[in-house]
Short mmCIF file of C-alpha atoms and ligand atoms in Angstrom, two decimals:
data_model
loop_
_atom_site.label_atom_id
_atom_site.label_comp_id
_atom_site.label_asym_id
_atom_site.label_seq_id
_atom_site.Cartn_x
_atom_site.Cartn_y
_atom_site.Cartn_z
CA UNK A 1 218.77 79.15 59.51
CA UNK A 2 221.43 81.83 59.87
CA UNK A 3 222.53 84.04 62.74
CA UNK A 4 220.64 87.05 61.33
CA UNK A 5 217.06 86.89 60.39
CA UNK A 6 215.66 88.94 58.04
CA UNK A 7 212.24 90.77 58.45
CA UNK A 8 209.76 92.99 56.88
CA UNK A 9 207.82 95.21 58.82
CA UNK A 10 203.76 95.35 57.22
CA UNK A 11 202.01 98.55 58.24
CA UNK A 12 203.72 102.31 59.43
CA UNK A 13 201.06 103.54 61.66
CA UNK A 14 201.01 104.66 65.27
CA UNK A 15 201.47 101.27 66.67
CA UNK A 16 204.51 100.71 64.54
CA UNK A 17 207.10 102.42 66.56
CA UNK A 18 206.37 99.80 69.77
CA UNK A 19 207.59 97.03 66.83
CA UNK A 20 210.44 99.28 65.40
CA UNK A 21 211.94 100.52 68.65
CA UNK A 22 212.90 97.01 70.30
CA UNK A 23 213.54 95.26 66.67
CA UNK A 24 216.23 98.08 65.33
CA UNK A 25 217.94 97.42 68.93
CA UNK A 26 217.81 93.14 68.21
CA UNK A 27 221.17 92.23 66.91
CA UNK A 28 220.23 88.69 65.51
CA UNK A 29 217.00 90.84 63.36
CA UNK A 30 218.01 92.97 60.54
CA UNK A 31 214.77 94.63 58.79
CA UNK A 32 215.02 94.48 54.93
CA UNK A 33 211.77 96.18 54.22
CA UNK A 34 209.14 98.60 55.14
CA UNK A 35 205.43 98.20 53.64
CA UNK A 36 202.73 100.49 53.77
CA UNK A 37 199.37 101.34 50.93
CA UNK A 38 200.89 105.39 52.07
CA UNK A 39 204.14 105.02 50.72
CA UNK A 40 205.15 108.43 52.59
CA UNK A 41 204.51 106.16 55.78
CA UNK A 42 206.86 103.21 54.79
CA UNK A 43 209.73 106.03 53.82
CA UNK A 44 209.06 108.41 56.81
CA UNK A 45 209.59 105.22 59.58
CA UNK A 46 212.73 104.18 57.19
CA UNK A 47 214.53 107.59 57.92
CA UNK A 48 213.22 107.86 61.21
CA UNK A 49 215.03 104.57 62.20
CA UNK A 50 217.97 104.88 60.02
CA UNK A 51 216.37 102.04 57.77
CA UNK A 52 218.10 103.43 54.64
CA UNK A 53 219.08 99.96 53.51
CA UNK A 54 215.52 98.35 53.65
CA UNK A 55 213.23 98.45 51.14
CA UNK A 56 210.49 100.52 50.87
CA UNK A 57 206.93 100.26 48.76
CA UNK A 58 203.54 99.76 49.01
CA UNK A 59 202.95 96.34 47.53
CA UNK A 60 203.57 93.58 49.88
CA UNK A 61 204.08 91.03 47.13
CA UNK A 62 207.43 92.64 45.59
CA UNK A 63 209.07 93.71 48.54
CA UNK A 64 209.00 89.88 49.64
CA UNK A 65 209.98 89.01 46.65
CA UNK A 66 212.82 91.54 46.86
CA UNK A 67 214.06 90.60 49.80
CA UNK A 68 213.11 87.44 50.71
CA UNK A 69 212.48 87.78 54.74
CA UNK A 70 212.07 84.58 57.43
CA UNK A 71 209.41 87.05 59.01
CA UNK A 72 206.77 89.26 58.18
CA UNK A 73 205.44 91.82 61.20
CA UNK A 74 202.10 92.97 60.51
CA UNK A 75 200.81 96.43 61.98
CA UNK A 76 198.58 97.22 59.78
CA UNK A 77 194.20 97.59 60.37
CA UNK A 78 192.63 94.37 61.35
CA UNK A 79 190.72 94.56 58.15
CA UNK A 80 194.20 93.99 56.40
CA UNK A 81 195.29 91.25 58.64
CA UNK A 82 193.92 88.39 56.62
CA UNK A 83 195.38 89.44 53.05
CA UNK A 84 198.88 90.32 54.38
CA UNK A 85 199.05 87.18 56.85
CA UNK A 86 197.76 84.84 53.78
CA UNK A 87 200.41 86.83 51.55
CA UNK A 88 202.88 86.47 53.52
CA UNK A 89 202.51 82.97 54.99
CA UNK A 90 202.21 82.32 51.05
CA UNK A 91 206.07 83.54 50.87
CA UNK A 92 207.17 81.00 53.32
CA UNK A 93 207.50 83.68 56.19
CA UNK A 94 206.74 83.37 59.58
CA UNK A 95 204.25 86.12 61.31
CA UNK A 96 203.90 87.94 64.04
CA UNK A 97 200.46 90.06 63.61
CA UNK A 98 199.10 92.97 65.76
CA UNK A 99 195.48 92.03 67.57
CA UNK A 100 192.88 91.53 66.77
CA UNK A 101 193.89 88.39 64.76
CA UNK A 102 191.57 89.06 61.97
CA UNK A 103 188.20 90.95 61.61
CA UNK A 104 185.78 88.07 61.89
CA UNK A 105 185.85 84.62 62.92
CA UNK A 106 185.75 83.19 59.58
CA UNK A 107 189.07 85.27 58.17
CA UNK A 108 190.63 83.88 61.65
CA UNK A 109 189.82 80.26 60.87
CA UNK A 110 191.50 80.62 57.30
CA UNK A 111 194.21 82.09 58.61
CA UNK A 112 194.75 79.05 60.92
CA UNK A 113 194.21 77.10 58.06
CA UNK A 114 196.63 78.91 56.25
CA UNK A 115 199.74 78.41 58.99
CA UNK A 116 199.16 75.18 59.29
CA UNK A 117 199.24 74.31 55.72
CA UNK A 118 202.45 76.45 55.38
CA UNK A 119 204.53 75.09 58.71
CA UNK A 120 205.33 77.85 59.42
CA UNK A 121 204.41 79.99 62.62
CA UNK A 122 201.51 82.44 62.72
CA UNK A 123 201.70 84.54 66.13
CA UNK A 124 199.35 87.13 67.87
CA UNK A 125 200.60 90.13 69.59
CA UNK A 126 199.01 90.33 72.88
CA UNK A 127 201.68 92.45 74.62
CA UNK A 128 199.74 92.49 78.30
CA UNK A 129 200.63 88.79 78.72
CA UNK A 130 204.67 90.79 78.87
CA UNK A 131 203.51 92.54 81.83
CA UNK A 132 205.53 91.57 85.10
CA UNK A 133 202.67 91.59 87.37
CA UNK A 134 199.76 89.33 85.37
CA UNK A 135 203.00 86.58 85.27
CA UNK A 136 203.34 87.17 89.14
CA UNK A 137 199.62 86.66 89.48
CA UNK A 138 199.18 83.61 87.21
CA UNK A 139 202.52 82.07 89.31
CA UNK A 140 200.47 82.84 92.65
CA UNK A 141 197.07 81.02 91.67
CA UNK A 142 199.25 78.39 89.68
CA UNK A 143 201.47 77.69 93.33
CA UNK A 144 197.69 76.37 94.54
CA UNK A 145 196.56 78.29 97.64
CA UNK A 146 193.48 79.50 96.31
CA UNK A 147 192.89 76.23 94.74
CA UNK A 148 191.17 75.86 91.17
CA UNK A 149 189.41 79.36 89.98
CA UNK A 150 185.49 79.02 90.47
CA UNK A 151 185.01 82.59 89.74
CA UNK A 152 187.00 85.43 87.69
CA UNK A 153 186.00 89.34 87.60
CA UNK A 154 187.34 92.17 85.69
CA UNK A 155 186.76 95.76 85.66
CA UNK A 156 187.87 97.99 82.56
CA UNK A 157 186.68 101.89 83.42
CA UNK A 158 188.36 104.06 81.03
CA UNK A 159 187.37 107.44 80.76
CA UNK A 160 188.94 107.39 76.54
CA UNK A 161 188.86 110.84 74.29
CA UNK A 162 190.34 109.19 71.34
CA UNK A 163 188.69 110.73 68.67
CA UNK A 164 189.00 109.55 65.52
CA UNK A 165 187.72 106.58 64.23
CA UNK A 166 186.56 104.79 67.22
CA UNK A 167 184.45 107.62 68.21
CA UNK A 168 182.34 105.97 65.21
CA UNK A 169 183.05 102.39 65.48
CA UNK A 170 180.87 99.80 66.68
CA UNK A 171 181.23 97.87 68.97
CA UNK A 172 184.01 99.66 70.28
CA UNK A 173 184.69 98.34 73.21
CA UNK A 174 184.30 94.72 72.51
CA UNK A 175 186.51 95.10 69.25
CA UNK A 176 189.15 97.06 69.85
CA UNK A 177 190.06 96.80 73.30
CA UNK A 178 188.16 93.67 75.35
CA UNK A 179 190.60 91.36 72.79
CA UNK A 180 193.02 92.06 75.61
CA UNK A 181 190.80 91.42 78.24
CA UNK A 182 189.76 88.59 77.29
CA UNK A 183 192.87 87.12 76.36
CA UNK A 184 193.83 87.97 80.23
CA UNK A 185 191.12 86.59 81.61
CA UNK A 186 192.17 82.98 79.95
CA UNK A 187 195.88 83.59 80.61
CA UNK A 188 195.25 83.69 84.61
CA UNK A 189 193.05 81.37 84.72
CA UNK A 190 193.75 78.78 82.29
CA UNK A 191 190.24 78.08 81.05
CA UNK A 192 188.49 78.48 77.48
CA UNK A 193 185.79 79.98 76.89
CA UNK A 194 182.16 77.83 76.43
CA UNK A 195 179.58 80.33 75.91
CA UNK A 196 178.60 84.06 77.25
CA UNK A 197 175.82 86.24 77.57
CA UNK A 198 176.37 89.81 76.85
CA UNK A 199 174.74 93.16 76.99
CA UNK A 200 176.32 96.28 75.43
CA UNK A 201 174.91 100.18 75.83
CA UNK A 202 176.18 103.24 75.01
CA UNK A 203 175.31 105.37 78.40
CA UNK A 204 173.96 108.62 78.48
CA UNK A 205 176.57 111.60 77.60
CA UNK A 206 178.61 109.29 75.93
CA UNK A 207 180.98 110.81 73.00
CA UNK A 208 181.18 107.64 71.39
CA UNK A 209 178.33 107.05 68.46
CA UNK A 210 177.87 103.45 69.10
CA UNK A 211 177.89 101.75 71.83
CA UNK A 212 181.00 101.94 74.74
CA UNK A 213 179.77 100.03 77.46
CA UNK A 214 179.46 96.38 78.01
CA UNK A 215 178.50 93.90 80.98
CA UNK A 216 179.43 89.64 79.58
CA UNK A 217 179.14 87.01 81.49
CA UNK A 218 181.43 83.86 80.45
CA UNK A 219 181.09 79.84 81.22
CA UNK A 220 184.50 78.83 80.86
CA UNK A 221 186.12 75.41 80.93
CA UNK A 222 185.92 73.56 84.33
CA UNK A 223 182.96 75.37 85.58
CA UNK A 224 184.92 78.63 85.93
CA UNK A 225 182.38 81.37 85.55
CA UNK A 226 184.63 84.91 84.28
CA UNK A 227 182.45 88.30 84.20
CA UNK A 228 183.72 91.56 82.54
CA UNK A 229 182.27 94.91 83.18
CA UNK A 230 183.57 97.53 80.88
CA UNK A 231 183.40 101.20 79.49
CA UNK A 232 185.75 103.43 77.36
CA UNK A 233 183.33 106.37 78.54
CA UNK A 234 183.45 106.16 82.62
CA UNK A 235 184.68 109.19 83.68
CA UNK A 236 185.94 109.43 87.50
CA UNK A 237 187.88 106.41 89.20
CA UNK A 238 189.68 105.14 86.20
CA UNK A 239 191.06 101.25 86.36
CA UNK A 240 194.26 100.50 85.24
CA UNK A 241 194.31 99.82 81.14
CA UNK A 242 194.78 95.79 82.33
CA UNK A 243 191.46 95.86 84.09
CA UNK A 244 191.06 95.17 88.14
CA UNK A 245 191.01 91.80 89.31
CA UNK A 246 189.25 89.50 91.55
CA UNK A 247 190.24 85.47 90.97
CA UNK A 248 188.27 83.50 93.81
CA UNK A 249 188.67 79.54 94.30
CA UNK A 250 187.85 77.11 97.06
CA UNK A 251 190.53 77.89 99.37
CA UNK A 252 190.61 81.94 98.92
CA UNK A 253 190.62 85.15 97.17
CA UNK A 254 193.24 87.38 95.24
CA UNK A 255 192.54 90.86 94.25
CA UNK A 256 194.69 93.02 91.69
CA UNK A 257 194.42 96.25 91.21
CA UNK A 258 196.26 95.95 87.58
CA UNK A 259 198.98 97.79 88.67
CA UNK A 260 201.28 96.54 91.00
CA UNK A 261 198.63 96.11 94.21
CA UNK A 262 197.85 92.62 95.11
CA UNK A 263 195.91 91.17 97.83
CA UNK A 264 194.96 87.62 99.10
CA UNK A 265 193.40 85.84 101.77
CA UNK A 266 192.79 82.03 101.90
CA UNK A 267 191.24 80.11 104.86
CA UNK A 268 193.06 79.67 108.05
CA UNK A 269 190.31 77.93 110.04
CA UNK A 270 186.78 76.64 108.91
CA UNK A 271 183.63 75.65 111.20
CA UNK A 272 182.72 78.83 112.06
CA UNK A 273 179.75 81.13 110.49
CA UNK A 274 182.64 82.67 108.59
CA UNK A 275 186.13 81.24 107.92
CA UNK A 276 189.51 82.37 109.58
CA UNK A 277 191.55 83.83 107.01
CA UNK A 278 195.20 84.50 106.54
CA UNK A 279 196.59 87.02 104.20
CA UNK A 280 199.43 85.76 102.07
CA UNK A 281 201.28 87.92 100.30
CA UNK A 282 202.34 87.42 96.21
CA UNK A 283 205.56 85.84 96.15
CA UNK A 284 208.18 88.03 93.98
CA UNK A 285 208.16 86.05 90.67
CA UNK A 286 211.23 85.20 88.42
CA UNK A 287 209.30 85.88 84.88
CA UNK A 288 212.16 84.26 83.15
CA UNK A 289 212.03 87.27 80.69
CA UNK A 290 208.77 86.40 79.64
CA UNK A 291 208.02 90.69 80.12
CA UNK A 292 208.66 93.79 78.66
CA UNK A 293 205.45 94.25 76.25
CA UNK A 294 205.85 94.66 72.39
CA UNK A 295 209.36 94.26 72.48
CA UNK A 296 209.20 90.96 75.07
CA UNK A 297 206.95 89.24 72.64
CA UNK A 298 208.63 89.90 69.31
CA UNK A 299 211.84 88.83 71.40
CA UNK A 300 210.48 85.46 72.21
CA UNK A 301 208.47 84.81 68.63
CA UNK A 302 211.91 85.04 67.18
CA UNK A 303 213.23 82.69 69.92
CA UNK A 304 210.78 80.43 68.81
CA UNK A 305 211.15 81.03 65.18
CA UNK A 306 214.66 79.52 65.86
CA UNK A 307 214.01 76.79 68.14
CA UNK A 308 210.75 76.00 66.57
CA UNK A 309 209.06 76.00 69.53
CA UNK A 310 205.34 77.30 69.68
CA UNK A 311 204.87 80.53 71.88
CA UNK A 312 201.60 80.94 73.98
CA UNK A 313 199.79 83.39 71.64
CA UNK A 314 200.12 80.87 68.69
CA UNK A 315 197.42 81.07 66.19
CA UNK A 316 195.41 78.09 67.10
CA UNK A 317 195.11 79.08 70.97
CA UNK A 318 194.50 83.00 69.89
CA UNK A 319 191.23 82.34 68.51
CA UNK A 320 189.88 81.65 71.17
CA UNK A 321 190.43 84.53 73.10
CA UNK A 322 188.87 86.57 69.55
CA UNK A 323 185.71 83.82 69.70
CA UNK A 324 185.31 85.33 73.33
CA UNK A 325 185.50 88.92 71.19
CA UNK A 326 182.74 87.85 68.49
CA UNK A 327 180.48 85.64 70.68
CA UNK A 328 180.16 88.30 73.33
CA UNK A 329 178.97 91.04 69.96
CA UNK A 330 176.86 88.42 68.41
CA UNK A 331 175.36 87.99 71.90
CA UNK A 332 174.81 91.48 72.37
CA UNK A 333 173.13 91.97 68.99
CA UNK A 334 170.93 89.10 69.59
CA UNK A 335 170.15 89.05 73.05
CA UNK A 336 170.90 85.70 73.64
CA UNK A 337 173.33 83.75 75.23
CA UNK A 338 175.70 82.46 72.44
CA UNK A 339 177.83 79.40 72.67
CA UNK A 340 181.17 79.82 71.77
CA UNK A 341 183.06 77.57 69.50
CA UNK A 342 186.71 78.41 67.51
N1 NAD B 401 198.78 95.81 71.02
C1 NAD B 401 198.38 97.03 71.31
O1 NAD B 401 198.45 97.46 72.46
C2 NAD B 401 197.85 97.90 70.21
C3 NAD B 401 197.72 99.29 70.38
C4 NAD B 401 197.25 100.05 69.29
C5 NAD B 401 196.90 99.43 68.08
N2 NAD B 401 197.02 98.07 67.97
C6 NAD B 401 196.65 97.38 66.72
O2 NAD B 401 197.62 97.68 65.72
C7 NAD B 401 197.00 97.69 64.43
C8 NAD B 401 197.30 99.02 63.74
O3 NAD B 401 196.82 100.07 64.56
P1 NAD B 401 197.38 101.57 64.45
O4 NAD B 401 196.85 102.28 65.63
O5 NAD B 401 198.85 101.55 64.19
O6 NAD B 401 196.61 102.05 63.13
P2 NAD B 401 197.06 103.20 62.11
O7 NAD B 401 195.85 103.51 61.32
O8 NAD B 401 197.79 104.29 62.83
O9 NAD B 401 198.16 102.47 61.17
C9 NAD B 401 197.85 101.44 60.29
C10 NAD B 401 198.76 101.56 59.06
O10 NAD B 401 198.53 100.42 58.23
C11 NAD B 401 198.52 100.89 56.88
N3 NAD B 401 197.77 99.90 56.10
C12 NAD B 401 196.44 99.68 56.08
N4 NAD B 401 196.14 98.66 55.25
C13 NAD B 401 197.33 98.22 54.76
C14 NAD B 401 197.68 97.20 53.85
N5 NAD B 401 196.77 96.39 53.29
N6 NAD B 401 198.99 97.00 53.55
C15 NAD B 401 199.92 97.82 54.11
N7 NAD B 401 199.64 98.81 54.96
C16 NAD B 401 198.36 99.00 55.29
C17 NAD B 401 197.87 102.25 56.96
O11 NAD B 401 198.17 103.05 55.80
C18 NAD B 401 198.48 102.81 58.24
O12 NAD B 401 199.70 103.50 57.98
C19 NAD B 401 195.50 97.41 64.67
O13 NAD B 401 195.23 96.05 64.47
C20 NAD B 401 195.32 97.79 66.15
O14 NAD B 401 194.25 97.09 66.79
C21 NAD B 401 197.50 97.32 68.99
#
């Protein structure tokens, strides 16, 4: 492989510019092409970036074959995801695909499928992993104070006038936004999902059609039990857009607020109707570079791409934070609890 790879960006939409402002500043990535079904999209991000030497269309199939890329970034709707990963994959390119994954379980599994058959590396952009503080949390419960998680709790209160599309999408919530959640909730603590009971609503005075409001309650790997409470339509007291945190284990507590707040207390002394407890504060924690969001990831995946080493929102461990997605929905539409398998 050379010193420059080549790449074609999938996909001009809002989320496009978090892609195209760190990979027009990567010296070793030189974008070739620009896809979108709108060709005025592909064209208007080309000038807008100073593209003028990539291509630019609206079939996916002849600009790879135009340009021949090592990687294909996919923006585009998650109801696209499977035809442009398979297409591309297809082409011998690597991926790196927005979230969701794919649009049902069944589309993610052929996708897996699909990478594994081709060798080459099919990625998941989960850019809340980049953040600086989740790293310095996972480091803290990972250093072994608290001891093992027994119990994980997040709280997602988002007061969200989107309009638009998700105003009549169901399963808001769960779809388009509790990926990342989820995915958290197995990044701190390490554990897979096993099965989940959920309920969903949409609450009185809601703007949302369907509904915006769900309460799931996950067995996880090791006995770990993780609960999420969520809205998009809580107005008042908003969380931060990670979620707030409460990680509990045998030996203490940890709270995050999501931001940068962090406390924890772990037992001092023990005997007594309640324990003594000490509050310890987070260590700072060297992240190695593993942060910066969008542009962290796509950073690494190309690391990877050269080294081939396998980054930590690979294909085959992404799924299961999207089984978390579609067992807590199919839950929810069946009132039952629903085992989780990806
Ligand atoms: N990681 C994050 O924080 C984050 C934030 C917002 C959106 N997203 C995700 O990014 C993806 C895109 O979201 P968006 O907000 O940019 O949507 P958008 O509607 O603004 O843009 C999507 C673009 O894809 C194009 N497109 C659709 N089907 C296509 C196809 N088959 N081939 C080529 N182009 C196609 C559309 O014409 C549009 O220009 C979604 O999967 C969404 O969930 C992620």
């Amino acid at each position: 492989m050379g010193d420059e790879l080549k790449a074609v960006l999938v996909g001009c939409g809002g989320i496009s510019t978090a892609w195209l402002d760190p990979v027009t500043k990567m010296q070793d990535v030189r974008l070739v092409g620009l896809v979108d079904i709108v060709e005025e999209a592909a064209r208007k991000r080309a000038e807008q970036y100073g593209l003028q030497d990539a291509v630019t269309g609206t079939d996916l199939r002849t600009v790879l074959r135009d340009t021949d890329p090592d990687i294909v970034f996919n923006c585009t709707i998650p109801e696209a995801h499977l035809e442009v990963t398979l297409t591309a994959l297809g082409h011998g390119c690597h991926v790196l695909s927005e979230k969701p994954m794919a649009d049902s379980m069944e589309n993610a599994r052929r996708m897996v499928e699909a990478a594994e058959e081709s060798g080459k590396l099919f990625a998941v952009m989960q850019n809340r992993r980049y953040a600086e503080p989740i790293r310095r949390l996972r480091a803290f419960l990972e250093w072994g104070q608290v001891g093992p998680l027994t119990t994980l709790n997040s709280d997602f209160y988002i007061g969200a006038h989107f309009g638009g599309f998700r105003d009549h999408m169901p399963h808001v919530l769960l779809l388009d936004m509790a990926i990342h959640t989820f995915d958290a909730a197995r990044f701190i603590s390490g554990a897979d999902p096993v099965a989940v009971y959920c309920h969903e609503w949409n609450p009185a005075g809601s703007w949302y059609d369907r509904d915006a409001s769900a309460v799931a309650v996950f067995e996880m790997t090791g006995g770990l039990v993780y609960t999420y409470r969520g809205s998009w339509c809580a107005e008042g007291l908003q969380t931060s857009w990670e979620a707030e945190w409460r990680a509990i284990g045998p030996g203490g507590s940890v709270l995050w607020d999501g931001h940068e707040g962090f406390r924890s207390q772990v037992v001092a002394e023990t005997g007594g109707f309640q324990s003594k407890y000490a509050d310890v504060a987070l260590p700072p924690h060297d992240a190695q570079g593993e942060t910066g969001g969008h542009g962290g990831l796509i950073r690494d995946f190309v690391g990877y791409v050269r080294e081939g080493r396998t980054p930590g929102t690979v294909c085959t461990d992404n799924i299961k934070s999207l089984a978390m997605v579609f067992g807590a929905i199919e839950s929810a539409e069946t009132g039952r609890r629903v085992e989780i398998e990806a």
